[in-house]
Coordinates of C-alpha atoms in Angstrom, one line a residue:
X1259 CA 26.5 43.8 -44.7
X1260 CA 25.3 47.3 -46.0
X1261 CA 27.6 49.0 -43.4
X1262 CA 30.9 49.7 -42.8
X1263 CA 32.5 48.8 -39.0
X1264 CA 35.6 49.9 -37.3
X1265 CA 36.9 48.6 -35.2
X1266 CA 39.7 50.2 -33.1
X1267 CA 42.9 48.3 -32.1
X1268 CA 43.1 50.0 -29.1
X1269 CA 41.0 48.1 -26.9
X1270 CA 38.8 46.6 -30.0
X1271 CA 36.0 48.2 -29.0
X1272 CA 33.3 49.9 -32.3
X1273 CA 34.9 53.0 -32.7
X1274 CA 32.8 53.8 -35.7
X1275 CA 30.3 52.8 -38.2
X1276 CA 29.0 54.3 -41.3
X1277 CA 26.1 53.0 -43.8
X1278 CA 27.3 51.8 -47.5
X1279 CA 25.8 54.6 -49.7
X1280 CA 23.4 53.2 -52.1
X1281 CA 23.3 52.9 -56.1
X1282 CA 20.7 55.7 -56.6
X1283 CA 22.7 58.2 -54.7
X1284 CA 26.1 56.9 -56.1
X1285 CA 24.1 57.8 -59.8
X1286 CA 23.9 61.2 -58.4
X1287 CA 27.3 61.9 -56.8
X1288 CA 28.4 60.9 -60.1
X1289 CA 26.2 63.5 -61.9
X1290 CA 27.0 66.0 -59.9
X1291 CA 30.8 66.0 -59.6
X1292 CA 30.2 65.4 -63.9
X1293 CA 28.1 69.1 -63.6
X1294 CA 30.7 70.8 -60.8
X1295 CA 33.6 70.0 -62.9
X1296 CA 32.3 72.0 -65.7
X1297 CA 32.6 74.5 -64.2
X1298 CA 35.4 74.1 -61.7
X1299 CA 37.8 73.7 -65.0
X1300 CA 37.3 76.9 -66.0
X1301 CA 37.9 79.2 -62.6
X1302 CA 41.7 80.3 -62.4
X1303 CA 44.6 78.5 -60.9
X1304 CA 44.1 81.4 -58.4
X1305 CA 41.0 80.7 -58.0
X1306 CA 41.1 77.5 -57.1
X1307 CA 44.0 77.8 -55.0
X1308 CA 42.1 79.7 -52.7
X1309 CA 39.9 77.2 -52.2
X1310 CA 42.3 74.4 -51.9
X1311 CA 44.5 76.9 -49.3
X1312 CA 41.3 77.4 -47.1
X1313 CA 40.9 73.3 -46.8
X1314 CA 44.1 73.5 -45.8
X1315 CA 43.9 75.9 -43.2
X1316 CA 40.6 74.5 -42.1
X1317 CA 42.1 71.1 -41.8
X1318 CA 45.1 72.1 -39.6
X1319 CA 42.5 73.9 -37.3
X1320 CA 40.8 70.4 -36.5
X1321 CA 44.1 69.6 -35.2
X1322 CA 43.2 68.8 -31.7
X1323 CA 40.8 66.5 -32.9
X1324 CA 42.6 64.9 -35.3
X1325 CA 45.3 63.5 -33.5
X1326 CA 43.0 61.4 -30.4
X1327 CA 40.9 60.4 -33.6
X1328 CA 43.8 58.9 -35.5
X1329 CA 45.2 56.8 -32.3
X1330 CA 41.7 55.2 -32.0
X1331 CA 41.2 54.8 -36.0
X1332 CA 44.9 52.9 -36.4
X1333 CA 46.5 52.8 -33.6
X1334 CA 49.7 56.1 -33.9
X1335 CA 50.6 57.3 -30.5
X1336 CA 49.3 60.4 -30.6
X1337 CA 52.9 62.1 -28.9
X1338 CA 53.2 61.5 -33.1
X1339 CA 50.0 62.3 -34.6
X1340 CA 50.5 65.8 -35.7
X1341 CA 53.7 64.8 -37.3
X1342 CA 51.4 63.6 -40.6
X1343 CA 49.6 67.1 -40.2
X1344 CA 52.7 68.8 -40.6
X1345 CA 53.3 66.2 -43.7
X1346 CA 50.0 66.7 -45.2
X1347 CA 50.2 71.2 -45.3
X1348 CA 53.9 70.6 -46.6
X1349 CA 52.7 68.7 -49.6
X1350 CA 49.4 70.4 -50.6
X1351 CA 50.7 73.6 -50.1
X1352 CA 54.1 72.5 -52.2
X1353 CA 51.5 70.9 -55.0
X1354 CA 49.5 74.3 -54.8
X1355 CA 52.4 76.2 -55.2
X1356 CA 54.0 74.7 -58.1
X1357 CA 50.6 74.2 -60.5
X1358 CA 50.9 77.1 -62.2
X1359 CA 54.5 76.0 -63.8
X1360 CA 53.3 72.7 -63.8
X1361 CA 50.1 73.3 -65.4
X1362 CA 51.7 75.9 -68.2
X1363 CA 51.6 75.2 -71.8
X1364 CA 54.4 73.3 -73.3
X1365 CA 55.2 75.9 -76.6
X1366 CA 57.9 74.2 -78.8
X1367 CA 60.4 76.1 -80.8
X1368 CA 58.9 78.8 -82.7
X1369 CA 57.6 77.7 -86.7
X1370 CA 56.7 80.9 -89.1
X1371 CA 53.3 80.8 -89.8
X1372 CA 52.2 78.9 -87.1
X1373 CA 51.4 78.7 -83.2
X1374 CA 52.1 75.6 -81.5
X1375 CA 51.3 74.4 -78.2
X1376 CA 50.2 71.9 -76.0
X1377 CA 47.7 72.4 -73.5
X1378 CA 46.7 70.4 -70.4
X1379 CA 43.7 69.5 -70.2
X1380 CA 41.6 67.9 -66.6
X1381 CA 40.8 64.4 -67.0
X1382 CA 37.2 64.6 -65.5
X1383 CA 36.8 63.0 -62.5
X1384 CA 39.2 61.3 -60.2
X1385 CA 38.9 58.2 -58.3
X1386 CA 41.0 58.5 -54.9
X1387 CA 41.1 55.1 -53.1
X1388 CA 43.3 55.7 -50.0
X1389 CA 45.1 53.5 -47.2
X1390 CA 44.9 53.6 -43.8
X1391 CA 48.5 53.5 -42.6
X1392 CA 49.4 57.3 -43.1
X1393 CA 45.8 58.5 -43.8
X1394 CA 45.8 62.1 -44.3
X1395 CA 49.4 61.8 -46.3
X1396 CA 48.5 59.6 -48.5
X1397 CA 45.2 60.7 -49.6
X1398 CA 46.0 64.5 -50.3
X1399 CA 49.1 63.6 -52.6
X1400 CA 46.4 63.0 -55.0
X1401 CA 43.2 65.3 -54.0
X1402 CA 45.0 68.8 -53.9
X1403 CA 46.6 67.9 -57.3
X1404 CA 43.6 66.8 -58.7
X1405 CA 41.3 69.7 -58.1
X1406 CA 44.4 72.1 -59.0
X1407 CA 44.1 70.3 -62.3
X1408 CA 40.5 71.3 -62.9
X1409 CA 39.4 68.0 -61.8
X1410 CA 36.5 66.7 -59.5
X1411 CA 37.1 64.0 -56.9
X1412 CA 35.6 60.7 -55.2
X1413 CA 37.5 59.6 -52.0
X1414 CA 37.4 56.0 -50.9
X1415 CA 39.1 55.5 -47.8
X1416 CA 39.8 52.7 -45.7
X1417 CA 37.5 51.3 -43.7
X1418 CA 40.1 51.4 -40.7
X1419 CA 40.1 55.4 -41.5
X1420 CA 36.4 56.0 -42.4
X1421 CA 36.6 59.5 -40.2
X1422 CA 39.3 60.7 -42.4
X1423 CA 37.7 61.0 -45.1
X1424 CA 34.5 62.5 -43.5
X1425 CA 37.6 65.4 -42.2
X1426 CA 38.1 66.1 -45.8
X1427 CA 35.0 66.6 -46.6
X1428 CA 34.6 69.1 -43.8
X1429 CA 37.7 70.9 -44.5
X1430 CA 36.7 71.5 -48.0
X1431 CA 32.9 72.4 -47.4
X1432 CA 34.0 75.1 -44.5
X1433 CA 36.6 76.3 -47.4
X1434 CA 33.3 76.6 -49.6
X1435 CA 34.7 74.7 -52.3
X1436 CA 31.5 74.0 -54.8
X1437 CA 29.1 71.8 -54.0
X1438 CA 29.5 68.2 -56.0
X1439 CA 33.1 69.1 -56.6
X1440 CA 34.3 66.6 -53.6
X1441 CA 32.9 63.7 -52.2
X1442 CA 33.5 61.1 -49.4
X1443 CA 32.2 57.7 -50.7
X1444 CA 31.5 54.8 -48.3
X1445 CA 32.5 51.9 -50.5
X1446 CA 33.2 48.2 -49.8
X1447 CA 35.5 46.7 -52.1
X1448 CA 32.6 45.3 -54.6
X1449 CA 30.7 48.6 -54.7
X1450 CA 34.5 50.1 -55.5
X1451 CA 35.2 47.8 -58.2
X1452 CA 31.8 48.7 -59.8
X1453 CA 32.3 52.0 -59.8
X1454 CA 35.9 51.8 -61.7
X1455 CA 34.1 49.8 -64.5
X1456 CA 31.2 51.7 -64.7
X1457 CA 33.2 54.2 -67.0
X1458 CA 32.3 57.2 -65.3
X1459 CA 35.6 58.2 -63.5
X1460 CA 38.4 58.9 -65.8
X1461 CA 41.3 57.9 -63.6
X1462 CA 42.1 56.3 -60.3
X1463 CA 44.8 56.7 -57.6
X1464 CA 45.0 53.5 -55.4
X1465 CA 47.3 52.9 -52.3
X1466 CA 47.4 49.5 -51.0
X1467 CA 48.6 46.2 -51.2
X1468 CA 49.8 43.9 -54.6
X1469 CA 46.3 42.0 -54.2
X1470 CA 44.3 45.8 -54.3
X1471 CA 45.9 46.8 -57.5
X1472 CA 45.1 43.7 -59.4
X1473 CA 41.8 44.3 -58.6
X1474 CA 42.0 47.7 -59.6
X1475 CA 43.4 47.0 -62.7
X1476 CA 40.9 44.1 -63.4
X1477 CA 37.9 46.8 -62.3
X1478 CA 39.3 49.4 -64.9
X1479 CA 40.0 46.5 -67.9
X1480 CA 38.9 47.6 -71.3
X1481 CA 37.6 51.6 -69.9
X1482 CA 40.9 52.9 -71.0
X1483 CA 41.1 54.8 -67.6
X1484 CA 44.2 55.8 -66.0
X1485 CA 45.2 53.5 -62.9
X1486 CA 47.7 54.8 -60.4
X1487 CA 49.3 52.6 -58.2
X1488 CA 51.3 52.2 -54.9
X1489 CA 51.5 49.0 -53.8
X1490 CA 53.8 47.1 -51.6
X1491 CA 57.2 47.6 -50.3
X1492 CA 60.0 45.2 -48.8
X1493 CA 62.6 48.6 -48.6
X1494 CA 66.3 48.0 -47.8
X1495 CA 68.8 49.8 -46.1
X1496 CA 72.6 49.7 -46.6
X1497 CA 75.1 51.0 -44.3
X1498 CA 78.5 51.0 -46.0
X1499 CA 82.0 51.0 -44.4
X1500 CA 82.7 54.8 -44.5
X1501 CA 79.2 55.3 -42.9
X1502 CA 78.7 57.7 -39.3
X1503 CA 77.7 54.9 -37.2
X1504 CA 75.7 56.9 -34.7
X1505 CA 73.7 58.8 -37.2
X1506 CA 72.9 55.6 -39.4
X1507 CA 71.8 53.5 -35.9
X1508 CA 69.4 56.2 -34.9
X1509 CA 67.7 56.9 -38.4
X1510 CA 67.6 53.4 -39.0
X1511 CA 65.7 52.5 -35.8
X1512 CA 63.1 55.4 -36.6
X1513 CA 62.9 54.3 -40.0
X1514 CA 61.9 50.8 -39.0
X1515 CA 59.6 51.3 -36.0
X1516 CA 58.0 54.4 -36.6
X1517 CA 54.5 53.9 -36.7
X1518 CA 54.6 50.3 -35.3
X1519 CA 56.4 49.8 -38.8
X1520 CA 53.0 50.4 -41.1
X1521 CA 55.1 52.2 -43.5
X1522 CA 54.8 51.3 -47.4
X1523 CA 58.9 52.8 -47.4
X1524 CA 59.3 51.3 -43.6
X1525 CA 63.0 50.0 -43.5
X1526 CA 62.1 46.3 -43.4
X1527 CA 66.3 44.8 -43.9
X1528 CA 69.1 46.4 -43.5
X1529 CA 72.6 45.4 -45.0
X1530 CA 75.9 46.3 -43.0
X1531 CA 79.1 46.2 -43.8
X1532 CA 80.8 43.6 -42.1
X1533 CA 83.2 46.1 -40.0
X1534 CA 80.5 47.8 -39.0
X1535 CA 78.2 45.1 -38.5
X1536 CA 78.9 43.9 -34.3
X1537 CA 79.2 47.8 -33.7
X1538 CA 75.5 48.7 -35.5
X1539 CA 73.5 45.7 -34.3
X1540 CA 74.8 46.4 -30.8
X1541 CA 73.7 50.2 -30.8
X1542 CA 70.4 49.1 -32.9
X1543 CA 69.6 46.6 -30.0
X1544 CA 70.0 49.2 -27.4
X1545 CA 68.0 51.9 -28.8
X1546 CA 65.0 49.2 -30.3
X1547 CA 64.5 48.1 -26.4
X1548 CA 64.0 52.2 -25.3
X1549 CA 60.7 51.7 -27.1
X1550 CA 57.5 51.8 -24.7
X1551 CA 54.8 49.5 -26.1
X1552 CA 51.4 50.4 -25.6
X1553 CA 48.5 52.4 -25.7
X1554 CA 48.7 55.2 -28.2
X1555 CA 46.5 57.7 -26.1
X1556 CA 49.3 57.4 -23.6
X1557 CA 51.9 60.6 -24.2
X1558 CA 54.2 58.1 -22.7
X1559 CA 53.9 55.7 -25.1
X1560 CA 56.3 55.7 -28.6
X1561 CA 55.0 52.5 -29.8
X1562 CA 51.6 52.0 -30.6
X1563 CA 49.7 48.6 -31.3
X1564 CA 49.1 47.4 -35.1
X1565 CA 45.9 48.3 -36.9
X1566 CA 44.7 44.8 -36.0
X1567 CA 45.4 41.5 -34.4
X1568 CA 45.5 39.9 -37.4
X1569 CA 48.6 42.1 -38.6
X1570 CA 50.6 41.4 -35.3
X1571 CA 50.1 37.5 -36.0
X1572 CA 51.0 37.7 -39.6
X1573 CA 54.7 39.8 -37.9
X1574 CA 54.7 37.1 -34.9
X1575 CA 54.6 33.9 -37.7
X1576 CA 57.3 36.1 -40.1
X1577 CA 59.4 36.0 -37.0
X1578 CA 58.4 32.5 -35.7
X1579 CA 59.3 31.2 -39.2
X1580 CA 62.8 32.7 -39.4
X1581 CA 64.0 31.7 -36.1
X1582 CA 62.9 28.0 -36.6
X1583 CA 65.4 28.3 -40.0
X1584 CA 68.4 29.4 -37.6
X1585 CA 67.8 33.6 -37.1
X1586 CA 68.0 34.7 -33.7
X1587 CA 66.0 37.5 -32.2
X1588 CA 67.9 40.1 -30.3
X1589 CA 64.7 41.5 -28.0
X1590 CA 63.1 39.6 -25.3
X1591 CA 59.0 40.5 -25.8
X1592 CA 58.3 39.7 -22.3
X1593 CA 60.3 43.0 -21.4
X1594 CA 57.9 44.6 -23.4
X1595 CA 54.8 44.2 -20.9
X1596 CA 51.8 45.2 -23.1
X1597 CA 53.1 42.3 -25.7
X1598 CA 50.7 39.9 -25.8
X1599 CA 49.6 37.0 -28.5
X1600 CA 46.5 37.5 -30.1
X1601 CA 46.2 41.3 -29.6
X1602 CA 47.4 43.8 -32.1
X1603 CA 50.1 44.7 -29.2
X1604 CA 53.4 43.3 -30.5
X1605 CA 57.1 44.3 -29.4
X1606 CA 59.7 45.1 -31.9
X1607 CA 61.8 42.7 -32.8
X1608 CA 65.6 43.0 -34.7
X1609 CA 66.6 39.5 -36.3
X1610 CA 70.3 38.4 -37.3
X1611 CA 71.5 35.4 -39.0
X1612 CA 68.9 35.6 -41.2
X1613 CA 68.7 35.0 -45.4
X1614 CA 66.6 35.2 -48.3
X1615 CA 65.4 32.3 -47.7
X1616 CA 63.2 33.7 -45.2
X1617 CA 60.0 35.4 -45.5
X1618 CA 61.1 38.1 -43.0
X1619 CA 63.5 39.1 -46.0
X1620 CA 61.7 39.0 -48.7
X1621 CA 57.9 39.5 -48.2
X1622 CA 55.9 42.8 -46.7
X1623 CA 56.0 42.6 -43.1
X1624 CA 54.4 46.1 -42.7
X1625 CA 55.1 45.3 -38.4
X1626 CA 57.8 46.5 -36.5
X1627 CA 60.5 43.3 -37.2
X1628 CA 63.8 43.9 -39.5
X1629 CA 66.0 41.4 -40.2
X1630 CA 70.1 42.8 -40.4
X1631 CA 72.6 41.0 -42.5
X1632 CA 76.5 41.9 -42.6
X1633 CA 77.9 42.2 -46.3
X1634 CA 81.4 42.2 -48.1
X1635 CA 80.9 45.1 -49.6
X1636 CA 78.9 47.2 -52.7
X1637 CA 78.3 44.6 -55.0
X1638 CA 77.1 41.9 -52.4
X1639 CA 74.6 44.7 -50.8
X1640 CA 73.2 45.8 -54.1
X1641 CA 72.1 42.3 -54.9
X1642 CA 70.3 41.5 -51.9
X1643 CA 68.4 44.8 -52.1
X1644 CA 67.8 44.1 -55.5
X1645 CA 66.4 40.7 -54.8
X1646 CA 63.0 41.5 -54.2
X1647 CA 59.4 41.7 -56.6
X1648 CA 59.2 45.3 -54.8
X1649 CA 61.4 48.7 -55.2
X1650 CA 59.8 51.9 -54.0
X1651 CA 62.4 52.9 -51.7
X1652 CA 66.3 51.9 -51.0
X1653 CA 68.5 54.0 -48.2
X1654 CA 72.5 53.9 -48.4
X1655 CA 74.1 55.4 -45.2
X1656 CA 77.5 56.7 -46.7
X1657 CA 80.2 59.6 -46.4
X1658 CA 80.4 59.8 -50.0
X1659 CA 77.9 61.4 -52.3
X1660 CA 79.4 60.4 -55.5
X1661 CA 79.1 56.4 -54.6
X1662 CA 75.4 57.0 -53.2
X1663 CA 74.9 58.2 -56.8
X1664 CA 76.6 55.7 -58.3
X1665 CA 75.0 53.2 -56.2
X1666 CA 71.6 54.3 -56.5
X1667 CA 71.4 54.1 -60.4
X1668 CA 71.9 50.7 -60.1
X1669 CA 68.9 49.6 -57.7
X1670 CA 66.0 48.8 -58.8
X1671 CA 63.6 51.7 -56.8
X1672 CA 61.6 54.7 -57.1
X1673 CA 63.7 56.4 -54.8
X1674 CA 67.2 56.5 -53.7
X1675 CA 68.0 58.1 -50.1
X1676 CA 70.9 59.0 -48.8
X1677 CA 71.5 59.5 -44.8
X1678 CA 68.4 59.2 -44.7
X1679 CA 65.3 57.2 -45.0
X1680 CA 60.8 57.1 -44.7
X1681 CA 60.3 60.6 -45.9
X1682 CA 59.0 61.8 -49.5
X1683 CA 60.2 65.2 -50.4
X1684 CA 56.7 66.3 -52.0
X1685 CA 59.5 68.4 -55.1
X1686 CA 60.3 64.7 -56.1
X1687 CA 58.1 62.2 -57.8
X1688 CA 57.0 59.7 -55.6
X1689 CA 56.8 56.3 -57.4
X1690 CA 57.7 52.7 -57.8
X1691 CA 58.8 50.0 -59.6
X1692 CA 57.8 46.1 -60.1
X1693 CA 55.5 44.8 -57.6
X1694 CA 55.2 48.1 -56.1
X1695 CA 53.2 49.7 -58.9
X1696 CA 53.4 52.3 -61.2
X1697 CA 52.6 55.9 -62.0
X1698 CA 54.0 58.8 -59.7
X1699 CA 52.2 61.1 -57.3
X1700 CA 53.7 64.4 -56.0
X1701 CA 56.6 67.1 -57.8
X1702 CA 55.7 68.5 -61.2
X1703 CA 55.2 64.7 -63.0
X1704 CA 52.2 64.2 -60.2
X1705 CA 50.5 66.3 -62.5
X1706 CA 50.8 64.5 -65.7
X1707 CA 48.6 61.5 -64.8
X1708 CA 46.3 63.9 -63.9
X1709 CA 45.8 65.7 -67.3
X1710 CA 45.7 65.0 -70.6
X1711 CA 47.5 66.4 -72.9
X1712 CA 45.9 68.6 -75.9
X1713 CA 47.9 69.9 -78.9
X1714 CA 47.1 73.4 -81.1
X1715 CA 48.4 73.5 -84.3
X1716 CA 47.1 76.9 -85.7
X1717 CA 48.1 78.2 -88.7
X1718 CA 48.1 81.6 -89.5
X1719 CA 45.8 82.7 -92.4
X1720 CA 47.4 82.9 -95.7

């Protein structure tokens, strides 16, 4: 198939196609970000901050568009969809912001005779390959630190988001960024792979599942490229006994619905202790079934249906799986009217009695289902969140900062939250660890995979 089809979960209908681009005029994309790079690497940070700011603004102007346009692509209510708006201007103008001190020369202590420094360099041109799920979000933690750095950029985007991409490239073409400094590819996943181990980008940022970054890794074998990764997520949650109930209930709920629960740092299980346990599943319960199901064009409507049917059914067997092993679901679907099997319409759902035996505990639902277990205590709840092949994000609802800390230093994450949980504070880097990938996007360190370093050893003239 030499075109690209999507279609929308809200009623399944074509919301949106968009033709493959061919060899020949990938040759010359390539060329041309090659030639517009030249010279994009040697404006000023000022410079191209003015250009970057402009997108910026000229993105947030197509608001009103935006937000109906995202609810048909992937399904976000749109009472919610100027929420990642507000995400996407705090972090480019943050990562805008901060590239001068981030970009700066590292000088070392002073030598006589000699001046020493390390510049950094732009790698050439990047490789953006972004994820439907948080579109926008996800995609400018790498662009807007990528042509800060004095590097071009190729965006890839989702198939289930193919408009997105086609918004950046109008935001940055009515900021009059150069021509052939940014373009929106239409890939499929073989012309994508090509294009890694053709040896004519010099690093790519991919968000996605486990099974992506293999292949991304596979793609880039033997090119000595830089590969950025994001991959997937099982996040826990752990509400200890000194913890304020009513807070931890409400951000919890959030944290594991919003978004229908297509969230790479989603709360997917949450660990209670056991005095707290009755009290939180009780006040979870009652606030999960306040949810209205259905469709996300509806400013009613605070849960929207999954990006496809196919997703919901993966959730429904997750679900179906752990209560024929003893776990017992808490929230009757059929009260949720727009539930139905086969449709990519699918009610929460909170689970108890569950174990890691389960799927639902230990694989990616990436659907709005958590499973809650009671603990004894620390120890007990930093196992089980241990006890996953992921780790990008663990929560700990606690009155006490010092055992967050202590707590946090020993799980095995990118990030430790406190009282809190499904945010990324764009002044911290945003990475993972085992399954979930590697590298770091946003914060000064974002910057780093995006450079190369350079060193100057001059010595004076004798």
């Amino acid at each position: 198939m030499n075109h690209i089809r999507l279609i929308s979960p809200v009623d399944g209908s074509l919301y949106a196609e968009r033709p493959l681009i061919g060899s020949h005029q990938l040759e010359q994309v390539l060329q041309q970000a090659q030639e517009a790079q030249r010279t994009w690497r040697q404006l000023t940070l000022e410079q191209r901050a003015g250009y970057c700011l402009k997108a910026v603004d000229a993105m947030l102007a197509m608001k009103d568009e935006i937000v109906p346009e995202l609810a048909w692509q992937m399904g976000r209510p749109v009472r919610f969809g100027a929420g990642e708006l507000r995400g996407f201007e705090e972090r480019a103008r943050y990562m805008i912001g901060i590239a001068a001190s981030a970009l700066a020369d590292v000088v070392p202590e002073p030598k006589e005779g000699f001046r020493r420094f390390i510049r950094r360099e732009p790698l050439g041109t990047v490789l953006v390959v972004a994820p439907w799920n948080y579109p926008y979000l996800t995609a400018v933690n790498a662009i807007i630190p990528a042509l800060m750095a004095g590097n071009a950029v190729l965006l890839k985007h989702a198939s289930q988001t193919l408009l997105v991409g086609e918004r950046f490239a109008q935001a940055f073409a009515r900021a009059g960024l150069p021509d052939g400094l940014f373009h929106n590819l239409v890939l499929d996943h073989g012309q994508t792979g090509a294009l890694i181990a053709s040896g004519q980008v010099q690093q790519v940022n991919f968000t996605g599942s486990v099974e992506g970054g293999r292949m991304m890794e596979s793609a880039a074998a033997g090119h000595f490229i830089g590969v950025g990764l994001e991959l997937g997520g099982k996040d826990p949650a752990y509400v200890r006994g000194d913890a304020d109930l009513a807070h931890a209930v409400e951000n919890l709920v959030d944290g594991s619905f919003f978004n229908s629960g297509q969230s790479c740092c989603g709360i997917e299980r949450i660990y209670v202790d056991h005095k707290l346990y009755p009290a939180f599943v009780d006040g979870f319960v009652e606030l999960t079934r306040q949810y209205v199901l259905g469709n996300p064009l509806d400013q009613a409507t605070t849960l929207g249906p999954l990006v496809r049917a196919q997703a919901a059914e993966f959730v429904r067997g997750q679900i179906a799986q752990a209560t024929a092993r003893g776990a017992k679901a808490l929230i009757d679907a059929s009260s949720f009217a727009a539930d139905a099997p086969g449709t990519p319409y699918l009610a929460p759902q909170v689970l108890v009695q569950v174990d890691h035996e389960m799927a639902v505990m230990r694989e990616e639902s990436f659907g709005p289902v958590v499973g809650i277990m009671p603990v004894a205590g620390d120890a007990e709840a930093i196992a089980l969140m241990n006890d996953s092949p992921y780790g990008l994000s663990a929560a700990i609802w606690t009155s006490d900062l010092d055992a967050a800390e202590r707590l946090g230093e020993q799980l095995e994450t990118g990030t430790v939250f406190m009282n809190r949980c499904d945010y990324l504070d764009p002044a911290l880097a945003w990475t993972g660890v085992k399954h979930t990938g590697r590298g770091a996007t946003l914060s000064r360190l974002g910057y780093e995979h995006l450079t190369r370093p350079k060193s100057f050893h001059l010595r004076h003239a004798l």
